[in-house]
């Protein structure tokens, strides 16, 4: 088997920067790298925070996606909870490989708030994001009757 060559010989960090793009955005005066992958620790935290509403509950997710200093700087810059949810939805979408604009992330947050649900993570291949996407209404699913799901027995005429 032949090893695949990359543009540099600087090791893993240079290789990963090359394949992940390294694009940045400025959010409330903080330059952050656009996420291109979901950190491994994030799946568990998304599941644990699925019902969270307060800003502090999102602090660890923000740190995993955008760095430990981002949330503090955003607070000082006057960022609100809806704005934070929008940034988080946008970041998770990009981490899942889904290109999303800030406006699309905001629309997603507004739809969820209007529906009374939690702000979901955008759909993607990641299990944690799919779980974060599901909205809870507080009640169980309605049962489906057998009459509507059953199939009529067919008899064979031989």
CSV table of N, CA and C in Angstrom, one decimal:
chain,number,residue,atom,x,y,z
A,1,UNK,N,0.8,-1.2,0.0
A,1,UNK,CA,0.0,0.0,0.0
A,1,UNK,C,0.9,1.2,0.0
A,2,UNK,N,0.5,2.2,-0.8
A,2,UNK,CA,1.3,3.4,-1.0
A,2,UNK,C,0.7,4.5,-0.1
A,3,UNK,N,1.6,5.2,0.7
A,3,UNK,CA,1.1,6.3,1.5
A,3,UNK,C,0.7,7.5,0.7
A,4,UNK,N,-0.4,8.2,1.1
A,4,UNK,CA,-0.8,9.3,0.4
A,4,UNK,C,0.0,10.5,0.8
A,5,UNK,N,0.5,11.3,-0.1
A,5,UNK,CA,1.3,12.5,0.1
A,5,UNK,C,0.4,13.7,0.2
A,6,UNK,N,0.7,14.6,1.2
A,6,UNK,CA,0.0,15.9,1.3
A,6,UNK,C,1.0,17.0,0.9
A,7,UNK,N,0.5,18.2,0.9
A,7,UNK,CA,1.3,19.3,0.5
A,7,UNK,C,2.5,19.6,1.4
A,8,UNK,N,2.4,19.2,2.7
A,8,UNK,CA,3.5,19.5,3.6
A,8,UNK,C,4.0,18.3,4.3
A,9,UNK,N,5.1,18.5,5.0
A,9,UNK,CA,5.7,17.4,5.8
A,9,UNK,C,5.7,17.8,7.2
A,10,UNK,N,4.9,18.8,7.7
A,10,UNK,CA,5.0,19.3,9.0
A,10,UNK,C,4.2,18.5,10.0
A,11,UNK,N,3.6,17.4,9.7
A,11,UNK,CA,2.9,16.6,10.7
A,11,UNK,C,1.4,16.7,10.6
A,12,UNK,N,0.8,16.2,11.7
A,12,UNK,CA,-0.7,16.1,11.7
A,12,UNK,C,-1.3,17.5,11.7
A,13,UNK,N,-0.9,18.4,12.5
A,13,UNK,CA,-1.6,19.7,12.6
A,13,UNK,C,-1.6,20.4,11.2
A,14,UNK,N,-0.5,20.4,10.5
A,14,UNK,CA,-0.5,21.1,9.2
A,14,UNK,C,-1.4,20.3,8.2
A,15,UNK,N,-1.3,19.0,8.3
A,15,UNK,CA,-2.2,18.2,7.4
A,15,UNK,C,-3.6,18.5,7.7
A,16,UNK,N,-4.0,18.5,8.9
A,16,UNK,CA,-5.5,18.7,9.3
A,16,UNK,C,-5.9,20.1,8.9
A,17,UNK,N,-5.1,21.1,9.1
A,17,UNK,CA,-5.4,22.4,8.7
A,17,UNK,C,-5.6,22.5,7.2
A,18,UNK,N,-4.8,21.7,6.4
A,18,UNK,CA,-4.9,21.7,5.0
A,18,UNK,C,-6.3,21.1,4.5
A,19,UNK,N,-6.6,19.9,5.1
A,19,UNK,CA,-7.9,19.3,4.7
A,19,UNK,C,-9.1,19.9,5.3
A,20,UNK,N,-9.0,20.6,6.4
A,20,UNK,CA,-10.2,21.2,7.0
A,20,UNK,C,-10.5,22.6,6.5
A,21,UNK,N,-9.6,23.2,5.8
A,21,UNK,CA,-9.9,24.5,5.2
A,21,UNK,C,-9.4,25.6,6.0
A,22,UNK,N,-9.6,25.6,7.3
A,22,UNK,CA,-9.1,26.7,8.2
A,22,UNK,C,-9.8,28.0,8.0
A,23,UNK,N,-11.0,28.1,7.4
A,23,UNK,CA,-11.7,29.3,7.2
A,23,UNK,C,-12.1,29.9,8.5
A,24,UNK,N,-12.1,31.2,8.6
A,24,UNK,CA,-12.5,31.9,9.8
A,24,UNK,C,-13.7,32.9,9.6
A,25,UNK,N,-14.4,33.2,10.7
A,25,UNK,CA,-15.5,34.2,10.7
A,25,UNK,C,-15.3,35.1,11.9
A,26,UNK,N,-15.7,36.3,11.8
A,26,UNK,CA,-15.7,37.2,13.0
A,26,UNK,C,-17.1,37.3,13.5
A,27,UNK,N,-17.3,36.9,14.8
A,27,UNK,CA,-18.6,36.9,15.4
A,27,UNK,C,-18.5,37.7,16.7
A,28,UNK,N,-19.2,38.9,16.7
A,28,UNK,CA,-19.1,39.8,17.8
A,28,UNK,C,-17.7,40.2,18.2
A,29,UNK,N,-16.9,40.4,17.1
A,29,UNK,CA,-15.5,40.9,17.3
A,29,UNK,C,-14.5,39.8,17.6
A,30,UNK,N,-15.0,38.5,17.7
A,30,UNK,CA,-14.1,37.4,18.0
A,30,UNK,C,-13.9,36.6,16.7
A,31,UNK,N,-12.6,36.5,16.3
A,31,UNK,CA,-12.3,35.7,15.1
A,31,UNK,C,-12.3,34.2,15.5
A,32,UNK,N,-13.1,33.4,14.9
A,32,UNK,CA,-13.2,32.0,15.2
A,32,UNK,C,-13.0,31.2,13.9
A,33,UNK,N,-12.5,30.0,14.1
A,33,UNK,CA,-12.3,29.1,13.0
A,33,UNK,C,-13.7,28.4,12.7
A,34,UNK,N,-14.1,28.4,11.5
A,34,UNK,CA,-15.4,27.7,11.2
A,34,UNK,C,-15.2,26.2,11.4
A,35,UNK,N,-16.1,25.6,12.3
A,35,UNK,CA,-15.9,24.2,12.6
A,35,UNK,C,-16.1,23.3,11.4
A,36,UNK,N,-15.3,22.3,11.3
A,36,UNK,CA,-15.4,21.4,10.1
A,36,UNK,C,-15.6,20.0,10.6
A,37,UNK,N,-15.7,19.8,11.9
A,37,UNK,CA,-15.9,18.4,12.5
A,37,UNK,C,-16.4,18.6,13.9
A,38,UNK,N,-17.2,17.6,14.3
A,38,UNK,CA,-17.8,17.6,15.7
A,38,UNK,C,-16.7,17.1,16.6
A,39,UNK,N,-16.4,17.8,17.7
A,39,UNK,CA,-15.4,17.3,18.6
A,39,UNK,C,-16.0,16.0,19.3
A,40,UNK,N,-15.2,15.0,19.6
A,40,UNK,CA,-15.7,13.8,20.2
A,40,UNK,C,-16.5,14.0,21.5
A,41,UNK,N,-16.0,14.9,22.3
A,41,UNK,CA,-16.7,15.2,23.6
A,41,UNK,C,-18.0,15.8,23.4
A,42,UNK,N,-18.3,16.3,22.3
A,42,UNK,CA,-19.5,17.1,22.1
A,42,UNK,C,-20.8,16.2,22.0
A,43,UNK,N,-20.7,15.1,21.5
A,43,UNK,CA,-21.9,14.2,21.4
A,43,UNK,C,-22.6,14.0,22.8
A,44,UNK,N,-21.8,13.6,23.8
A,44,UNK,CA,-22.4,13.4,25.1
A,44,UNK,C,-22.9,14.7,25.7
A,45,UNK,N,-22.2,15.8,25.5
A,45,UNK,CA,-22.7,17.1,26.1
A,45,UNK,C,-24.0,17.5,25.4
A,46,UNK,N,-24.2,17.3,24.1
A,46,UNK,CA,-25.4,17.7,23.4
A,46,UNK,C,-26.6,16.9,24.0
A,47,UNK,N,-26.3,15.6,24.2
A,47,UNK,CA,-27.4,14.8,24.8
A,47,UNK,C,-27.8,15.3,26.2
A,48,UNK,N,-26.8,15.6,27.0
A,48,UNK,CA,-27.0,16.1,28.4
A,48,UNK,C,-27.7,17.4,28.4
A,49,UNK,N,-27.4,18.3,27.4
A,49,UNK,CA,-28.0,19.6,27.4
A,49,UNK,C,-29.2,19.8,26.5
A,50,UNK,N,-29.8,18.7,26.1
A,50,UNK,CA,-30.9,18.8,25.1
A,50,UNK,C,-32.0,19.6,25.6
A,51,UNK,N,-32.3,19.6,26.9
A,51,UNK,CA,-33.4,20.4,27.5
A,51,UNK,C,-33.0,21.7,28.2
A,52,UNK,N,-31.7,22.0,28.0
A,52,UNK,CA,-31.2,23.2,28.7
A,52,UNK,C,-31.7,24.5,27.9
A,53,UNK,N,-31.9,25.5,28.7
A,53,UNK,CA,-32.3,26.8,28.1
A,53,UNK,C,-31.4,28.0,28.5
A,54,UNK,N,-30.6,27.8,29.6
A,54,UNK,CA,-29.8,29.0,30.0
A,54,UNK,C,-28.5,29.0,29.3
A,55,UNK,N,-27.9,30.2,29.2
A,55,UNK,CA,-26.7,30.5,28.5
A,55,UNK,C,-25.5,29.7,29.0
A,56,UNK,N,-25.4,29.5,30.3
A,56,UNK,CA,-24.3,28.8,30.9
A,56,UNK,C,-24.3,27.3,30.5
A,57,UNK,N,-25.4,26.8,30.2
A,57,UNK,CA,-25.4,25.4,29.7
A,57,UNK,C,-24.8,25.2,28.4
A,58,UNK,N,-24.7,26.2,27.6
A,58,UNK,CA,-24.1,26.2,26.3
A,58,UNK,C,-22.6,26.5,26.3
A,59,UNK,N,-22.1,26.9,27.5
A,59,UNK,CA,-20.7,27.3,27.5
A,59,UNK,C,-19.7,26.3,27.1
A,60,UNK,N,-19.9,25.0,27.5
A,60,UNK,CA,-18.9,24.0,27.1
A,60,UNK,C,-19.0,23.7,25.6
A,61,UNK,N,-20.2,23.7,25.1
A,61,UNK,CA,-20.4,23.4,23.7
A,61,UNK,C,-19.7,24.5,22.8
A,62,UNK,N,-19.9,25.8,23.3
A,62,UNK,CA,-19.2,26.9,22.6
A,62,UNK,C,-17.7,26.7,22.7
A,63,UNK,N,-17.2,26.4,23.8
A,63,UNK,CA,-15.8,26.2,24.0
A,63,UNK,C,-15.2,25.1,23.1
A,64,UNK,N,-16.0,24.0,23.0
A,64,UNK,CA,-15.6,22.9,22.1
A,64,UNK,C,-15.5,23.3,20.6
A,65,UNK,N,-16.5,24.1,20.2
A,65,UNK,CA,-16.6,24.5,18.8
A,65,UNK,C,-15.7,25.7,18.4
A,66,UNK,N,-15.7,26.7,19.3
A,66,UNK,CA,-15.1,27.9,19.0
A,66,UNK,C,-13.9,28.4,19.8
A,67,UNK,N,-13.6,27.6,20.9
A,67,UNK,CA,-12.4,28.0,21.7
A,67,UNK,C,-12.9,28.5,23.1
A,68,UNK,N,-12.1,28.4,24.1
A,68,UNK,CA,-12.5,28.7,25.4
A,68,UNK,C,-12.7,30.2,25.7
A,69,UNK,N,-12.2,31.0,24.9
A,69,UNK,CA,-12.3,32.5,25.1
A,69,UNK,C,-13.5,33.1,24.4
A,70,UNK,N,-14.1,32.4,23.5
A,70,UNK,CA,-15.2,32.9,22.7
A,70,UNK,C,-16.4,33.4,23.5
A,71,UNK,N,-16.9,32.5,24.3
A,71,UNK,CA,-18.1,32.9,25.1
A,71,UNK,C,-18.0,34.1,25.9
A,72,UNK,N,-16.9,34.2,26.7
A,72,UNK,CA,-16.6,35.3,27.5
A,72,UNK,C,-16.5,36.6,26.7
A,73,UNK,N,-15.9,36.6,25.6
A,73,UNK,CA,-15.8,37.8,24.7
A,73,UNK,C,-17.1,38.1,24.2
A,74,UNK,N,-17.9,37.1,23.8
A,74,UNK,CA,-19.3,37.4,23.3
A,74,UNK,C,-20.2,38.0,24.4
A,75,UNK,N,-20.0,37.5,25.6
A,75,UNK,CA,-20.8,38.1,26.7
A,75,UNK,C,-20.5,39.6,26.8
A,76,UNK,N,-19.1,39.9,26.9
A,76,UNK,CA,-18.7,41.3,27.0
A,76,UNK,C,-19.2,42.1,25.8
A,77,UNK,N,-19.3,41.5,24.7
A,77,UNK,CA,-19.8,42.2,23.5
A,77,UNK,C,-21.3,42.4,23.4
A,78,UNK,N,-22.0,41.8,24.4
A,78,UNK,CA,-23.4,42.0,24.5
A,78,UNK,C,-24.3,41.0,23.8
A,79,UNK,N,-23.7,39.8,23.5
A,79,UNK,CA,-24.5,38.8,22.9
A,79,UNK,C,-25.6,38.3,23.8
A,80,UNK,N,-26.8,38.1,23.2
A,80,UNK,CA,-28.0,37.6,23.9
A,80,UNK,C,-28.1,36.1,23.7
A,81,UNK,N,-29.1,35.5,24.4
A,81,UNK,CA,-29.3,34.0,24.3
A,81,UNK,C,-29.8,33.6,22.9
A,82,UNK,N,-30.6,34.3,22.3
A,82,UNK,CA,-31.1,34.0,20.9
A,82,UNK,C,-29.9,34.0,19.9
A,83,UNK,N,-29.1,35.0,20.1
A,83,UNK,CA,-27.9,35.2,19.3
A,83,UNK,C,-26.9,34.0,19.5
A,84,UNK,N,-26.8,33.6,20.7
A,84,UNK,CA,-25.9,32.5,21.1
A,84,UNK,C,-26.5,31.2,20.5
A,85,UNK,N,-27.8,31.0,20.6
A,85,UNK,CA,-28.4,29.8,20.0
A,85,UNK,C,-28.1,29.8,18.4
A,86,UNK,N,-28.2,30.9,17.8
A,86,UNK,CA,-28.0,31.0,16.4
A,86,UNK,C,-26.6,30.6,16.0
A,87,UNK,N,-25.6,31.2,16.8
A,87,UNK,CA,-24.2,30.8,16.5
A,87,UNK,C,-24.0,29.3,16.7
A,88,UNK,N,-24.6,28.8,17.8
A,88,UNK,CA,-24.4,27.4,18.0
A,88,UNK,C,-25.0,26.5,16.9
A,89,UNK,N,-26.2,26.8,16.5
A,89,UNK,CA,-26.8,26.1,15.4
A,89,UNK,C,-26.0,26.2,14.1
A,90,UNK,N,-25.5,27.4,13.8
A,90,UNK,CA,-24.6,27.6,12.7
A,90,UNK,C,-23.3,26.8,12.8
A,91,UNK,N,-22.7,26.8,14.0
A,91,UNK,CA,-21.4,26.1,14.2
A,91,UNK,C,-21.6,24.6,14.0
A,92,UNK,N,-22.7,24.0,14.6
A,92,UNK,CA,-22.9,22.6,14.5
A,92,UNK,C,-23.2,22.2,13.1
A,93,UNK,N,-23.9,23.0,12.4
A,93,UNK,CA,-24.2,22.7,11.0
A,93,UNK,C,-22.9,22.6,10.2
A,94,UNK,N,-22.0,23.5,10.4
A,94,UNK,CA,-20.7,23.5,9.7
A,94,UNK,C,-19.9,22.3,10.2
A,95,UNK,N,-19.9,22.0,11.4
A,95,UNK,CA,-19.2,20.9,12.0
A,95,UNK,C,-19.7,19.6,11.4
A,96,UNK,N,-20.9,19.5,11.0
A,96,UNK,CA,-21.5,18.3,10.4
A,96,UNK,C,-21.3,18.3,8.9
A,97,UNK,N,-20.7,19.3,8.3
A,97,UNK,CA,-20.4,19.4,6.9
A,97,UNK,C,-21.6,20.0,6.1
A,98,UNK,N,-22.5,20.7,6.8
A,98,UNK,CA,-23.6,21.3,6.1
A,98,UNK,C,-23.4,22.8,6.1
A,99,UNK,N,-23.2,23.3,4.9
A,99,UNK,CA,-23.0,24.8,4.7
A,99,UNK,C,-24.3,25.5,5.1
A,100,UNK,N,-24.2,26.4,6.0
A,100,UNK,CA,-25.4,27.2,6.5
A,100,UNK,C,-25.0,28.6,6.7
A,101,UNK,N,-25.9,29.5,6.3
A,101,UNK,CA,-25.6,30.9,6.5
A,101,UNK,C,-26.1,31.3,7.9
A,102,UNK,N,-25.6,32.4,8.4
A,102,UNK,CA,-26.1,32.9,9.7
A,102,UNK,C,-27.6,33.1,9.6
A,103,UNK,N,-28.1,33.6,8.5
A,103,UNK,CA,-29.6,33.9,8.4
A,103,UNK,C,-30.4,32.6,8.5
A,104,UNK,N,-29.9,31.5,7.8
A,104,UNK,CA,-30.5,30.2,7.9
A,104,UNK,C,-30.5,29.7,9.3
A,105,UNK,N,-29.4,29.9,10.1
A,105,UNK,CA,-29.4,29.4,11.4
A,105,UNK,C,-30.3,30.2,12.3
A,106,UNK,N,-30.4,31.5,12.1
A,106,UNK,CA,-31.4,32.4,12.8
A,106,UNK,C,-32.8,31.9,12.5
A,107,UNK,N,-33.1,31.7,11.3
A,107,UNK,CA,-34.5,31.2,10.9
A,107,UNK,C,-34.8,29.9,11.6
A,108,UNK,N,-33.8,29.0,11.7
A,108,UNK,CA,-34.0,27.7,12.4
A,108,UNK,C,-34.3,28.0,13.9
A,109,UNK,N,-33.6,28.9,14.5
A,109,UNK,CA,-33.8,29.2,15.9
A,109,UNK,C,-35.2,29.8,16.1
A,110,UNK,N,-35.6,30.7,15.2
A,110,UNK,CA,-36.9,31.4,15.3
A,110,UNK,C,-38.0,30.4,15.1
A,111,UNK,N,-37.9,29.5,14.2
A,111,UNK,CA,-38.9,28.4,14.0
A,111,UNK,C,-39.1,27.6,15.3
A,112,UNK,N,-38.0,27.2,15.9
A,112,UNK,CA,-38.1,26.4,17.1
A,112,UNK,C,-38.7,27.2,18.2
A,113,UNK,N,-38.3,28.5,18.4
A,113,UNK,CA,-38.9,29.3,19.4
A,113,UNK,C,-40.4,29.5,19.2
A,114,UNK,N,-40.8,29.7,18.0
A,114,UNK,CA,-42.2,29.8,17.7
A,114,UNK,C,-43.0,28.6,17.9
A,115,UNK,N,-42.4,27.4,17.7
A,115,UNK,CA,-43.0,26.1,18.0
A,115,UNK,C,-42.9,25.7,19.4
A,116,UNK,N,-42.2,26.4,20.2
A,116,UNK,CA,-42.1,26.0,21.6
A,116,UNK,C,-41.1,24.9,21.9
A,117,UNK,N,-40.3,24.5,20.9
A,117,UNK,CA,-39.4,23.5,21.1
A,117,UNK,C,-38.0,24.0,21.4
A,118,UNK,N,-37.1,23.1,21.5
A,118,UNK,CA,-35.7,23.5,21.8
A,118,UNK,C,-35.0,23.8,20.5
A,119,UNK,N,-34.0,24.6,20.5
A,119,UNK,CA,-33.3,25.0,19.3
A,119,UNK,C,-32.5,23.7,18.9
A,120,UNK,N,-32.8,23.2,17.7
A,120,UNK,CA,-32.1,22.0,17.2
A,120,UNK,C,-30.8,22.3,16.6
A,121,UNK,N,-30.0,21.3,16.5
A,121,UNK,CA,-28.8,21.3,15.7
A,121,UNK,C,-29.2,20.9,14.3
A,122,UNK,N,-28.6,21.4,13.3
A,122,UNK,CA,-29.0,21.1,12.0
A,122,UNK,C,-28.8,19.6,11.7
A,123,UNK,N,-29.5,19.1,10.7
A,123,UNK,CA,-29.4,17.7,10.3
A,123,UNK,C,-28.0,17.4,9.8
A,124,UNK,N,-27.5,16.2,10.1
A,124,UNK,CA,-26.2,15.8,9.6
A,124,UNK,C,-26.0,14.4,9.9
A,125,UNK,N,-24.8,13.9,9.5
A,125,UNK,CA,-24.6,12.5,9.7
A,125,UNK,C,-24.3,12.1,11.2
A,126,UNK,N,-24.1,13.1,12.0
A,126,UNK,CA,-23.7,12.9,13.4
A,126,UNK,C,-24.9,12.6,14.3
A,127,UNK,N,-24.8,11.5,15.0
A,127,UNK,CA,-25.9,11.1,15.9
A,127,UNK,C,-26.3,12.1,16.9
A,128,UNK,N,-25.3,12.8,17.5
A,128,UNK,CA,-25.6,13.8,18.5
A,128,UNK,C,-26.4,15.0,17.9
A,129,UNK,N,-26.0,15.3,16.7
A,129,UNK,CA,-26.8,16.4,16.0
A,129,UNK,C,-28.2,16.0,15.7
A,130,UNK,N,-28.4,14.8,15.3
A,130,UNK,CA,-29.8,14.3,15.0
A,130,UNK,C,-30.6,14.3,16.3
A,131,UNK,N,-30.0,13.9,17.4
A,131,UNK,CA,-30.7,13.9,18.7
A,131,UNK,C,-31.0,15.3,19.1
A,132,UNK,N,-30.0,16.2,18.9
A,132,UNK,CA,-30.3,17.6,19.3
A,132,UNK,C,-31.4,18.2,18.5
A,133,UNK,N,-31.5,17.7,17.2
A,133,UNK,CA,-32.6,18.2,16.3
A,133,UNK,C,-34.0,17.9,16.8
A,134,UNK,N,-34.1,16.8,17.4
A,134,UNK,CA,-35.5,16.3,17.7
A,134,UNK,C,-36.1,17.3,18.7
A,135,UNK,N,-37.4,17.6,18.5
A,135,UNK,CA,-38.1,18.5,19.4
A,135,UNK,C,-39.0,17.6,20.3
A,136,UNK,N,-39.2,18.1,21.5
A,136,UNK,CA,-40.0,17.3,22.4
A,136,UNK,C,-41.3,18.1,22.7
A,137,UNK,N,-42.4,17.5,22.6
A,137,UNK,CA,-43.7,18.1,22.8
A,137,UNK,C,-44.2,17.9,24.2
A,138,UNK,N,-43.6,16.9,24.9
A,138,UNK,CA,-44.0,16.6,26.3
A,138,UNK,C,-44.9,15.5,26.3
A,139,UNK,N,-45.5,15.0,25.2
A,139,UNK,CA,-46.4,13.9,25.2
A,139,UNK,C,-45.9,12.8,24.4
A,140,UNK,N,-46.6,11.6,24.6
A,140,UNK,CA,-46.2,10.4,23.8
A,140,UNK,C,-46.7,10.5,22.4
A,141,UNK,N,-46.2,9.7,21.5
A,141,UNK,CA,-46.7,9.7,20.1
A,141,UNK,C,-48.1,9.1,20.2
A,142,UNK,N,-48.9,9.5,19.2
A,142,UNK,CA,-50.3,8.9,19.1
A,142,UNK,C,-50.2,7.5,18.5
A,143,UNK,N,-50.9,6.5,19.1
A,143,UNK,CA,-50.8,5.2,18.6
A,143,UNK,C,-51.5,5.1,17.2
A,144,UNK,N,-51.0,4.2,16.4
A,144,UNK,CA,-51.6,4.0,15.1
A,144,UNK,C,-52.4,2.7,15.2
A,145,UNK,N,-53.6,2.7,14.6
A,145,UNK,CA,-54.5,1.6,14.7
A,145,UNK,C,-54.0,0.5,13.8
A,146,UNK,N,-54.3,-0.7,14.1
A,146,UNK,CA,-54.0,-1.8,13.3
A,146,UNK,C,-54.7,-1.8,11.9
A,147,UNK,N,-55.9,-1.2,12.0
A,147,UNK,CA,-56.7,-1.1,10.8
A,147,UNK,C,-56.0,-0.3,9.7
A,148,UNK,N,-55.3,0.7,10.1
A,148,UNK,CA,-54.6,1.5,9.1
A,148,UNK,C,-53.2,1.0,8.7
A,149,UNK,N,-52.6,0.2,9.5
A,149,UNK,CA,-51.3,-0.3,9.2
A,149,UNK,C,-51.3,-1.8,8.8
A,150,UNK,N,-52.3,-2.5,9.1
A,150,UNK,CA,-52.3,-3.9,8.8
A,150,UNK,C,-52.6,-4.2,7.3
A,151,UNK,N,-52.2,-5.3,6.9
A,151,UNK,CA,-52.4,-5.7,5.5
A,151,UNK,C,-53.5,-6.8,5.4
A,152,UNK,N,-54.3,-6.7,4.4
A,152,UNK,CA,-55.3,-7.7,4.3
A,152,UNK,C,-54.7,-9.0,3.9
A,153,UNK,N,-55.2,-10.1,4.5
A,153,UNK,CA,-54.7,-11.4,4.3
A,153,UNK,C,-55.1,-11.9,2.9
A,154,UNK,N,-54.2,-12.3,2.1
A,154,UNK,CA,-54.5,-12.7,0.8
A,154,UNK,C,-54.5,-14.3,0.8
A,155,UNK,N,-55.5,-14.8,0.1
A,155,UNK,CA,-55.6,-16.3,0.0
A,155,UNK,C,-55.1,-16.6,-1.4
A,156,UNK,N,-54.5,-17.7,-1.5
A,156,UNK,CA,-54.1,-18.2,-2.8
A,156,UNK,C,-55.1,-19.2,-3.4
A,157,UNK,N,-55.3,-19.1,-4.6
A,157,UNK,CA,-56.2,-20.0,-5.2
A,157,UNK,C,-55.4,-21.0,-6.0
A,158,UNK,N,-55.4,-22.2,-5.6
A,158,UNK,CA,-54.5,-23.1,-6.2
A,158,UNK,C,-55.0,-23.9,-7.2
